[in-house]
Coordinates of C-alpha atoms and ligand atoms in Angstrom, one line a residue:
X1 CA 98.7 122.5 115.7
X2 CA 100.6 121.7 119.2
X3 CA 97.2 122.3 121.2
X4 CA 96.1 119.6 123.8
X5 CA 97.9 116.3 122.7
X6 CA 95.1 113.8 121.6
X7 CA 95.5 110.4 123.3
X8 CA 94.8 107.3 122.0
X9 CA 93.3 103.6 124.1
X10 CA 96.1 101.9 125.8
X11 CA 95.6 98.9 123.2
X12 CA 94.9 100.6 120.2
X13 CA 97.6 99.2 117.7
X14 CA 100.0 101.4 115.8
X15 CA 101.7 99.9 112.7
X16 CA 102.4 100.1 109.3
X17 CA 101.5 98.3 105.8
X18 CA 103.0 97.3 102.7
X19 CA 102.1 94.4 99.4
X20 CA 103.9 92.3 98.5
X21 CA 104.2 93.3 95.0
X22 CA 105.4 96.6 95.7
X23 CA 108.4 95.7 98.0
X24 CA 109.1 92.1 97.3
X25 CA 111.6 92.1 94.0
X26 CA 112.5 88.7 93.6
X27 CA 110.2 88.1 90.9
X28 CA 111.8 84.7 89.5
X29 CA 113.2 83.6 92.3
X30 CA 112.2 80.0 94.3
X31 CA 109.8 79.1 91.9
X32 CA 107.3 82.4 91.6
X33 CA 105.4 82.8 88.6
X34 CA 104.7 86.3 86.7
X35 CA 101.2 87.6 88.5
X36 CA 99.3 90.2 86.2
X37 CA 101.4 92.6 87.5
X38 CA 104.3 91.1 86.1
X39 CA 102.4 91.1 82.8
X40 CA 101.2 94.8 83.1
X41 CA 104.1 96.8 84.1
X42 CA 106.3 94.8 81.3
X43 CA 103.9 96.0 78.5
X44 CA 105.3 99.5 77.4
X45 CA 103.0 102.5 77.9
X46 CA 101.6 100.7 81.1
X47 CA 103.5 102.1 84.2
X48 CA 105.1 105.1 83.8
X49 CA 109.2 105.0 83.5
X50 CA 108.5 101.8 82.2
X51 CA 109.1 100.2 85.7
X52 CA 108.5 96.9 86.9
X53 CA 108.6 95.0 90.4
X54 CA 111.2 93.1 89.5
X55 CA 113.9 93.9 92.1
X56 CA 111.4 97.3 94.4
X57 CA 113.0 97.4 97.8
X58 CA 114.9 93.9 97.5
X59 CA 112.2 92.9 100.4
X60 CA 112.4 89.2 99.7
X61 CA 116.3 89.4 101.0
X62 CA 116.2 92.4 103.4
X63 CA 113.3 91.4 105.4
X64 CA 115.1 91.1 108.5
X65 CA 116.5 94.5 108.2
X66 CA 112.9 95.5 107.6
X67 CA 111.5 93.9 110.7
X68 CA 114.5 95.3 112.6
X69 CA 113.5 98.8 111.6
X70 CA 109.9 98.3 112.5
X71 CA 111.1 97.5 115.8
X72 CA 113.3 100.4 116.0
X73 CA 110.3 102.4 114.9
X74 CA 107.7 100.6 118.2
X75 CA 105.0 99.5 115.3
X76 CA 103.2 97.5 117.1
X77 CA 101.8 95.5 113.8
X78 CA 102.7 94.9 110.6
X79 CA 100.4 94.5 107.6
X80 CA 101.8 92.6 104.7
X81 CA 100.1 90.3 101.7
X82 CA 101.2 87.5 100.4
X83 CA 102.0 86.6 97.0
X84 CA 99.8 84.4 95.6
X85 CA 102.1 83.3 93.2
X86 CA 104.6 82.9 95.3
X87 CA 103.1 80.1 96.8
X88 CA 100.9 78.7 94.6
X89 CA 102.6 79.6 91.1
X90 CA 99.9 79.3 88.3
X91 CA 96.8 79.4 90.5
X92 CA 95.6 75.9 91.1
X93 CA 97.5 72.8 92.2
X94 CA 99.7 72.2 95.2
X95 CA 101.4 75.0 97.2
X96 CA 105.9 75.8 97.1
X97 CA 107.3 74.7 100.1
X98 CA 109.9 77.5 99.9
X99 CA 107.4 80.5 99.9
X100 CA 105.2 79.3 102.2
X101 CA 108.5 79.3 104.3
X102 CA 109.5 83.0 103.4
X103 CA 106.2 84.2 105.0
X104 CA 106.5 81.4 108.1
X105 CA 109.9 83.4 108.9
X106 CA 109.1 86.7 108.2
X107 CA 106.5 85.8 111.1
X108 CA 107.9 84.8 113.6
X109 CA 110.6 87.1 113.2
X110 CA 107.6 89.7 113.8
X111 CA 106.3 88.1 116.9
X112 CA 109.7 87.6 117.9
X113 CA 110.1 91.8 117.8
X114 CA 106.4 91.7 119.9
X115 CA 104.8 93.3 116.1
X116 CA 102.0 91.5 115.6
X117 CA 101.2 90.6 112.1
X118 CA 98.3 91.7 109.7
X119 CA 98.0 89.0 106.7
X120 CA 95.9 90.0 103.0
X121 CA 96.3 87.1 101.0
X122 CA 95.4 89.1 97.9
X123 CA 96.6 92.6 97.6
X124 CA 96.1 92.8 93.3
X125 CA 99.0 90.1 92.1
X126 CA 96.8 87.7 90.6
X127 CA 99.0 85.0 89.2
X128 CA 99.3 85.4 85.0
X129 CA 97.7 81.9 84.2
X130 CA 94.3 82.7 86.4
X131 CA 93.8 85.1 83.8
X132 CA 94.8 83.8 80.8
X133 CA 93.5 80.2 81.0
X134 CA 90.5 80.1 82.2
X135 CA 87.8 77.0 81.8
X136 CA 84.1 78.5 80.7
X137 CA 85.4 81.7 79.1
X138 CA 82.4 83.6 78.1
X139 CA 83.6 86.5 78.7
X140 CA 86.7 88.4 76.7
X141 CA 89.9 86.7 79.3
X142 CA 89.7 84.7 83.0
X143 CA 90.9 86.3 85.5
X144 CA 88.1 88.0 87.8
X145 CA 85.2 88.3 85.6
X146 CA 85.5 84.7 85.8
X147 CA 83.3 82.5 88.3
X148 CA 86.4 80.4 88.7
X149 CA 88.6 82.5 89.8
X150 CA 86.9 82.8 93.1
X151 CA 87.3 79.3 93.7
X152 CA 91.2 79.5 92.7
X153 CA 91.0 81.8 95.5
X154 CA 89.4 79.6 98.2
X155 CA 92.2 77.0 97.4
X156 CA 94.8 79.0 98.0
X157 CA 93.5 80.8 101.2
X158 CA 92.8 77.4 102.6
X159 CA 97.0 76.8 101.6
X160 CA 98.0 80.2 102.9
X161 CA 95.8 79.4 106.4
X162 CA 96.9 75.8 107.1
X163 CA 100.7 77.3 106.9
X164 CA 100.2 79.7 108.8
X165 CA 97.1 79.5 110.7
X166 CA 99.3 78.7 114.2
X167 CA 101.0 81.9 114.7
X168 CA 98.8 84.6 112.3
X169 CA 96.0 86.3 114.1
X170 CA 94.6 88.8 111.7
X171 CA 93.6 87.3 108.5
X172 CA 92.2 89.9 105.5
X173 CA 90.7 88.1 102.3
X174 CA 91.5 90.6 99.8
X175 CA 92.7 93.9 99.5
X176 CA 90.6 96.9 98.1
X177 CA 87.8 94.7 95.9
X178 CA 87.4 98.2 94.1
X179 CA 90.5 98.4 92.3
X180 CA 90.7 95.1 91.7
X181 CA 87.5 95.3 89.6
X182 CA 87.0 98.7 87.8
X183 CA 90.6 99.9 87.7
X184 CA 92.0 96.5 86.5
X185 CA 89.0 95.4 83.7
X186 CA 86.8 98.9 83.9
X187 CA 89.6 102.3 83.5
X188 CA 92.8 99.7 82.4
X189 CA 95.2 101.8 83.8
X190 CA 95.9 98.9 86.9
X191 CA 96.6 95.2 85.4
X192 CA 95.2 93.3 83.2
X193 CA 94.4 96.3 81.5
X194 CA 91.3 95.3 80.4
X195 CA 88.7 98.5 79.6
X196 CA 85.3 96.7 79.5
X197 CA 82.6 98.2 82.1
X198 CA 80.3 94.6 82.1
X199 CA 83.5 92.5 82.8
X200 CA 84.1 95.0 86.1
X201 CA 81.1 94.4 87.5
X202 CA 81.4 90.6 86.8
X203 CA 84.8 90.9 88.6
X204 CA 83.3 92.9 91.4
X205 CA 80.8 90.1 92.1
X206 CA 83.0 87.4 91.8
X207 CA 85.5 89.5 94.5
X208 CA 82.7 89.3 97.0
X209 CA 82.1 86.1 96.5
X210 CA 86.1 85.1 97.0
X211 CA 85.9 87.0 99.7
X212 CA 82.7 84.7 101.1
X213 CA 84.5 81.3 99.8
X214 CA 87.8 82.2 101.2
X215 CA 86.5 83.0 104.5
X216 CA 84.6 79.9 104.6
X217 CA 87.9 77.6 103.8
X218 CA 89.6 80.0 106.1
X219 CA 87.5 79.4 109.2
X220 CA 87.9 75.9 108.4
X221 CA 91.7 75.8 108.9
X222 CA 91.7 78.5 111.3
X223 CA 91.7 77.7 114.9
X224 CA 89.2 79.9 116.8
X225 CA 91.0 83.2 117.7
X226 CA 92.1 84.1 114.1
X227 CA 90.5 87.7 113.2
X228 CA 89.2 87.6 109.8
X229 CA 88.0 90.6 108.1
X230 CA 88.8 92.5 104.3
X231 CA 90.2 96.2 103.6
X232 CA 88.0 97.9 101.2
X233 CA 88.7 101.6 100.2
X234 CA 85.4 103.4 100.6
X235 CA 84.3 106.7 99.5
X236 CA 83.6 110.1 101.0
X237 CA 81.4 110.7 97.8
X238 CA 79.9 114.4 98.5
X239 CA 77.5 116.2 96.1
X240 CA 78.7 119.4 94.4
X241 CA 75.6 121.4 95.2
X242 CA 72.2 120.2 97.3
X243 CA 70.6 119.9 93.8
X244 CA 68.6 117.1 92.9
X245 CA 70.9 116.4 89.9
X246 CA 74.2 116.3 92.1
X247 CA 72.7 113.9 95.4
X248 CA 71.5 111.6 92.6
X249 CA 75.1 112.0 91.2
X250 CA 76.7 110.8 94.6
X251 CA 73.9 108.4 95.0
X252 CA 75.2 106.9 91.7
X253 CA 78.7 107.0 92.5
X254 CA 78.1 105.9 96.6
X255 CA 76.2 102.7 94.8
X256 CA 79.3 102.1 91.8
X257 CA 82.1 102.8 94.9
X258 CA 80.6 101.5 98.3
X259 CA 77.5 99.5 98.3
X260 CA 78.0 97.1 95.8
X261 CA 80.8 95.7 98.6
X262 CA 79.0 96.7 102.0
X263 CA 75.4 95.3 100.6
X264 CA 76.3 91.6 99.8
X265 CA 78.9 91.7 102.9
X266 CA 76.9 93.3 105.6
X267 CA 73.1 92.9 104.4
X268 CA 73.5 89.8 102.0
X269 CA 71.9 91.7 99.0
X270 CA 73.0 94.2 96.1
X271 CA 71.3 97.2 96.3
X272 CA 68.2 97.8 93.9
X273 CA 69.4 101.3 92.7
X274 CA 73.4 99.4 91.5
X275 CA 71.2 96.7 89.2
X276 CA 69.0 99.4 87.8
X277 CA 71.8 102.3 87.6
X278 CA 73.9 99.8 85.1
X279 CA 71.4 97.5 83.7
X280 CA 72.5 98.5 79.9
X281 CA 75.8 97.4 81.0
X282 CA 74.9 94.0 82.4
X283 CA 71.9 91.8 83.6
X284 CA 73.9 90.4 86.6
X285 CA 72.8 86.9 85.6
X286 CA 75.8 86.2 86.8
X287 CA 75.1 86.3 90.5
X288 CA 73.3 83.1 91.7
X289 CA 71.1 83.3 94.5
X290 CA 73.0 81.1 97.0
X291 CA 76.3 83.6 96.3
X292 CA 74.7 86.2 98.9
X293 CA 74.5 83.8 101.6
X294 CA 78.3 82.9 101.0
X295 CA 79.4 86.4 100.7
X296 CA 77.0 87.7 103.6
X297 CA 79.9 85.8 106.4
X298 CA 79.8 87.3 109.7
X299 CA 83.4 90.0 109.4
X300 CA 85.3 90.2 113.0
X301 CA 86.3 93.3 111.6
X302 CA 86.3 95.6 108.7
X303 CA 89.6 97.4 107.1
X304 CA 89.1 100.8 105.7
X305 CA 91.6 102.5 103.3
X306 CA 91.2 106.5 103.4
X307 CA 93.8 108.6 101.4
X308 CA 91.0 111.4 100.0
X309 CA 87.6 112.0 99.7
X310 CA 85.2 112.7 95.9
X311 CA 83.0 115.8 94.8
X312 CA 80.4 115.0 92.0
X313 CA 77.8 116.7 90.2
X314 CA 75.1 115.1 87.6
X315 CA 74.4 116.7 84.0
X316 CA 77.7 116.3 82.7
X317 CA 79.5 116.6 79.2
X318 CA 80.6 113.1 78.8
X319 CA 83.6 114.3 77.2
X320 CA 84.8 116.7 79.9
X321 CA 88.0 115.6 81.8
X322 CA 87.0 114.0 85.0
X323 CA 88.5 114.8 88.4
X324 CA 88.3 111.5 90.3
X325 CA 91.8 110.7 90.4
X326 CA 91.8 108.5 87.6
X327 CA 91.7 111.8 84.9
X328 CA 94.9 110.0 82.9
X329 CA 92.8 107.3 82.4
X330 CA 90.8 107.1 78.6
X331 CA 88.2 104.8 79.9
X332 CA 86.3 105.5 82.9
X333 CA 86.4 103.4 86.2
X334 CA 82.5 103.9 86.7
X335 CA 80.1 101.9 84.9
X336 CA 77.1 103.6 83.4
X337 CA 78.1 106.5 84.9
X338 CA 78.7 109.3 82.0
X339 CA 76.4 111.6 83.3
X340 CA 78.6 111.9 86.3
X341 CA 81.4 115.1 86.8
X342 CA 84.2 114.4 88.9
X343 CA 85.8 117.8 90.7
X344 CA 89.0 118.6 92.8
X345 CA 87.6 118.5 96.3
X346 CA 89.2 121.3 98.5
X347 CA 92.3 121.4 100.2
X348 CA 95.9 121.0 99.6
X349 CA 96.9 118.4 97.1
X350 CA 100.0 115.3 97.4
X351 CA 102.1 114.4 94.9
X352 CA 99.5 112.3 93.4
X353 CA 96.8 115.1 92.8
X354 CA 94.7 113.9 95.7
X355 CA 93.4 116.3 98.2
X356 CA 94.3 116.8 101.7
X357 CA 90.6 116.2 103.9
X358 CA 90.8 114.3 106.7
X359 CA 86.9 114.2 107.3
X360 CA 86.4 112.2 104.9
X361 CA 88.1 109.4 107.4
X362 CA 85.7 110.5 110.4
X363 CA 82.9 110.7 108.1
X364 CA 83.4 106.8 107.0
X365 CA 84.2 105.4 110.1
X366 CA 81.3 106.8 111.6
X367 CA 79.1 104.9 108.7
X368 CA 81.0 102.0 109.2
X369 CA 80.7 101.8 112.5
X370 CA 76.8 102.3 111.6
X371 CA 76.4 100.2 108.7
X372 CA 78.2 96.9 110.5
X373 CA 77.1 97.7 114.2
X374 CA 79.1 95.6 116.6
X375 CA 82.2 95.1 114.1
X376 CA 85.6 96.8 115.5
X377 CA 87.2 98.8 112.7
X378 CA 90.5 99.6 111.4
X379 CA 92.1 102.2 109.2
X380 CA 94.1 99.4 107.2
X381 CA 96.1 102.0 105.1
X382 CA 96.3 105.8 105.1
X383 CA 98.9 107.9 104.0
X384 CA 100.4 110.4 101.6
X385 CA 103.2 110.7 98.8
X386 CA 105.2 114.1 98.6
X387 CA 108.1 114.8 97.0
X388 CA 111.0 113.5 99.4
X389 CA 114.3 114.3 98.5
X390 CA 117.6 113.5 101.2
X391 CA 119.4 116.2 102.1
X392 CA 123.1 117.2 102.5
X393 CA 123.3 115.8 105.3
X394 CA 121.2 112.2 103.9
X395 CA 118.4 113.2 106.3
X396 CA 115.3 113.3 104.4
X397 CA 112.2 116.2 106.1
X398 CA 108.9 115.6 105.2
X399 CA 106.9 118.0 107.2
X400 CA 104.1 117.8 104.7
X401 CA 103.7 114.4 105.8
X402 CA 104.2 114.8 109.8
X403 CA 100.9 117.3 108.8
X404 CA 98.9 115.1 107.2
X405 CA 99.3 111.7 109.2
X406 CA 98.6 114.1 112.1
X407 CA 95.7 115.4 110.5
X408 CA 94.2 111.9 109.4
X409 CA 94.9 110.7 113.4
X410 CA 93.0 113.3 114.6
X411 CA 89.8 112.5 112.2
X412 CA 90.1 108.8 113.6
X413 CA 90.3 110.2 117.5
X414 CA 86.9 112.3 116.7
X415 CA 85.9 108.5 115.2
X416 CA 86.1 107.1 118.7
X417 CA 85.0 109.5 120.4
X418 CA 82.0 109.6 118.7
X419 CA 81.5 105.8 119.5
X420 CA 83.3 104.2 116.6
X421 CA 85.2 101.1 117.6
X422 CA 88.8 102.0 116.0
X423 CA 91.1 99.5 117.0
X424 CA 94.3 100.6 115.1
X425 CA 95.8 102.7 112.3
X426 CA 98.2 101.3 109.5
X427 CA 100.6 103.6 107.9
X428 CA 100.4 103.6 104.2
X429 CA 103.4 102.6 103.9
X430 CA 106.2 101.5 105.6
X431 CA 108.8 101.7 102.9
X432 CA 108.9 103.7 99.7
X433 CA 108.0 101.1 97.0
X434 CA 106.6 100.3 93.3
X435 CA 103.8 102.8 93.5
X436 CA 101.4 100.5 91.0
X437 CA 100.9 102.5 87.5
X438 CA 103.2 105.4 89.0
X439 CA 105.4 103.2 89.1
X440 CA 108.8 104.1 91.7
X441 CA 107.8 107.8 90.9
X442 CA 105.6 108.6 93.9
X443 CA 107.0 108.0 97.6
X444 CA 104.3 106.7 99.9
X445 CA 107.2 105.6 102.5
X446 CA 107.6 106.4 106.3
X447 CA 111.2 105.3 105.4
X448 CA 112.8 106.4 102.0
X449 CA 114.2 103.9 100.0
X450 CA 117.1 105.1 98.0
X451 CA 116.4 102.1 94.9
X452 CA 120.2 102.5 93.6
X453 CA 121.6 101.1 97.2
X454 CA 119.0 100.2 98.6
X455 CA 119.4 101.9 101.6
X456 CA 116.5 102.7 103.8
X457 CA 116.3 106.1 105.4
X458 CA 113.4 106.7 108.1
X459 CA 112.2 110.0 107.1
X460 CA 110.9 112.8 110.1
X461 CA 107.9 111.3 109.8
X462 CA 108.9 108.0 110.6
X463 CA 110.3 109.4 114.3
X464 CA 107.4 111.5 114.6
X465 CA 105.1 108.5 114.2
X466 CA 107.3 106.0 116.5
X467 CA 106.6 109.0 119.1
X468 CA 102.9 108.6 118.7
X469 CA 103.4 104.8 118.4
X470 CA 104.9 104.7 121.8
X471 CA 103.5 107.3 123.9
X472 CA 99.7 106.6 122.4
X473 CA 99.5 110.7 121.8
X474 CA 100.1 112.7 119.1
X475 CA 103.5 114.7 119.6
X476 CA 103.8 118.3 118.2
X477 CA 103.7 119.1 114.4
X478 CA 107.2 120.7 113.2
X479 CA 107.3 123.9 110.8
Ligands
LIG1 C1 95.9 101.8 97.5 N1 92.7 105.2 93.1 O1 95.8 101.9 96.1 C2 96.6 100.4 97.7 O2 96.0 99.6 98.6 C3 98.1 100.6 97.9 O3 98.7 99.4 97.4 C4 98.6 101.8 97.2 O4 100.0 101.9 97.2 C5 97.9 103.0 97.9 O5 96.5 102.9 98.0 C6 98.3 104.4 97.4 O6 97.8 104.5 96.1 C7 95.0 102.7 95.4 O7 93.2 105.5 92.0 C8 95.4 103.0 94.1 O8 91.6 105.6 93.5 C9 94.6 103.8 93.4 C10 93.5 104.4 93.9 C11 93.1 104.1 95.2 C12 93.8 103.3 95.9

């Protein structure tokens, strides 16, 4: 549509994301260790192609080239993560010099190009030895599940802040808590793999409560104008029908996706319905009392990651396929909740079978903005993967894309004007890169990354965006 253009606040910041696992490479280099990551996508059958993040987009030696084409583009920020172990290989024990050092120059080459950086110290690559020795171990590995971890985390945010404290501003904790828990120890299908529904919830809680530890070692180390907030992907859960059966199906679903994040962060409690919904799954005797108060730490502002929203119905056939994206996987991603069906919400689908609906994004940024009054927001990633191919000419048109970024903008500029405190957008993602169990299958990338040469070519969508970026309006949609 090429109606009025929609204009954004003079400071509202346009920019662009990637993790570090995804576009690093460099796996063995300077003293990393393997994360779970490593682990998972060298285990056949785990990623698809077999591919790994050994080399992605060569990021760890073509960062400057990165940065320069960010400021070629007018982002305005940059959201990276670090690798944990990276900089703290193993998990515990004292930090490597050298990759504290990558992030200190990648940095200050940002500010240097006027981008201002957006740090997650965990987006998913958990280093190997967090989960596999572990000191209690009652349950079947470490990692998550495990009470300790969250203290391993606390450690190494305090590490990550003291390096770097001086010239970051905007610090997340962690990076989608959701997938971290039920995709990684609930479905399996992200690493370690492990398909156990009472081990996700034990890793959900013990997210939160990094999250609440490493904010507290972070404000410590942090001097008083760092931001510090988390990215969570929420849900636009809707119910199929206005049946009883189908709202108690999205009540469910809106517990298993959403609260059991925004209760202990922004009220200081799990919900009542979560701990009765799953209770043949788990007592929670896990969560002591004085965790809430930890994880319950005052957020300067929230990240929200929108790609699509979710349709669900109750009375289901346990055995029917689901259609909640995950519909690959054997094991389901949501605890105790058989009795749930998954369907394809409307609208055109991306190359990863996820429906186009931008009001999904409005929808949550308007609870958001409700849910944590006073708490500027931002969408921390949002974005799409077609299928990109270069043409003759090398050039690569993705009007698909140019569509739906310009669609998603638009829900976030009915956000604010319905009051909701939007204080920037993050492209999901900057490059091309290892697209998690996909693998380098699905394109995500403002920028195509041809992985033989490595060349990076900004795709239409890329200029399109840098127009938005620096005029603060949304230019015309090609054909
Ligand atoms: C997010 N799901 O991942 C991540 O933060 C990015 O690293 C990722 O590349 C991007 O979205 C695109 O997938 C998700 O299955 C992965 O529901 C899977 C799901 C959701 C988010």
């Amino acid at each position: 549509m090429s109606d009025a253009k929609l204009s954004f606040p003079p400071e509202f910041l346009w920019g662009a994301a990637t993790a570090a696992y995804q576009i690093e490479g460099a796996a063995q280099e300077d003293g990393r260790t393997p994360s779970i990551w490593d682990t998972f996508s060298r285990t056949p059958g785990k990623v698809l192609g077999g591919d790994t993040g050994d080399v992605a987009c060569d990021h760890y030696h073509r960062w400057r080239e990165d940065v320069r084409l960010m400021a070629d583009l007018g982002l305005r920020t940059y959201r990276f993560s670090v690798s944990w172990p990276r900089v703290q290989p193993t998990g515990r024990g004292p930090a490597v010099q050298r990759g504290l050092d990558f992030y200190r120059e990648l940095v200050d080459e940002l500010l240097e190009n006027g981008i201002e950086p957006m740090l997650t110290l965990y987006h998913w690559d958990l280093p190997q030895e967090l989960e596999t020795s572990f000191p209690s171990g009652d349950s079947a590995g470490g990692g998550w599940p495990e009470r300790d971890t969250a203290h391993r985390f606390a450690d190494y945010a305090r590490i990550v802040g003291e390096a770097l404290g001086d010239r970051v501003r905007m610090w997340t904790t962690l990076n989608e808590p959701w997938c971290s828990a039920f995709l990684g120890y609930g479905s399996g299908v992200h690493a370690p793999g492990r398909t156990d529904p009472a081990a996700a919830l034990r890793a959900a809680h013990h997210l939160n409560l990094a999250h609440g530890l490493g904010a507290q070692a972070l404000r410590s180390v942090l001097p008083a104008r760092a931001r510090l907030g988390i990215s969570l992907n929420p849900s636009a859960v809707r119910p199929l029908t206005d049946s009883a059966a189908d709202r108690d199906a999205q009540r469910r679903i809106d517990a298993l996706a959403n609260r059991v994040f925004s209760g202990p962060l922004l009220k200081g409690a799990y919900p009542g319905d979560l701990l009765t919904d799953t209770a043949s799954v788990t007592d929670w005797s896990f969560v002591r009392s004085e965790d809430l108060a930890v994880i319950h730490h005052p957020l300067d502002f929230l990240g929200i990651n929108y790609y699509a929203p979710a349709v669900v119905s109750g009375g289901a056939d346990p055995s029917a396929p689901r259609h909640d994206g995950h519909n690959s996987a054997d094991h389901s991603p949501w605890p105790a909740a058989d009795s749930v069906a998954f369907h394809r919400a409307p609208g055109e689908l991306t190359a990863m079978d996820w429906p186009v609906d931008p009001s999904g994004l409005t929808d949550l940024l308007l609870r958001y903005t409700a849910e944590a009054p006073g708490v500027p927001l931002f969408v921390t990633e949002n974005g799409a993967a077609f299928d990109d191919k270069p043409n003759a000419a090398g050039q690569v048109h993705d009007p698909d894309r140019i569509r739906y970024l310009d669609a998603h903008l638009r829900a976030v500029h009915k956000a604010l004007e319905a009051g909701a405190d939007v204080r920037g957008y993050f492209l999901w993602s900057l490059l091309d890169n290892f697209e998690w169990a996909y693998g380098y299958s699905k394109r995500f990338g403002a920028v195509y990354v041809d992985y033989e040469t490595q060349r990076r070519v900004p795709k239409s969508s890329a200029y399109w965006y840098a127009k938005a970026a620096a005029s603060g309006r949304l230019p015309d949609v090609e054909d």
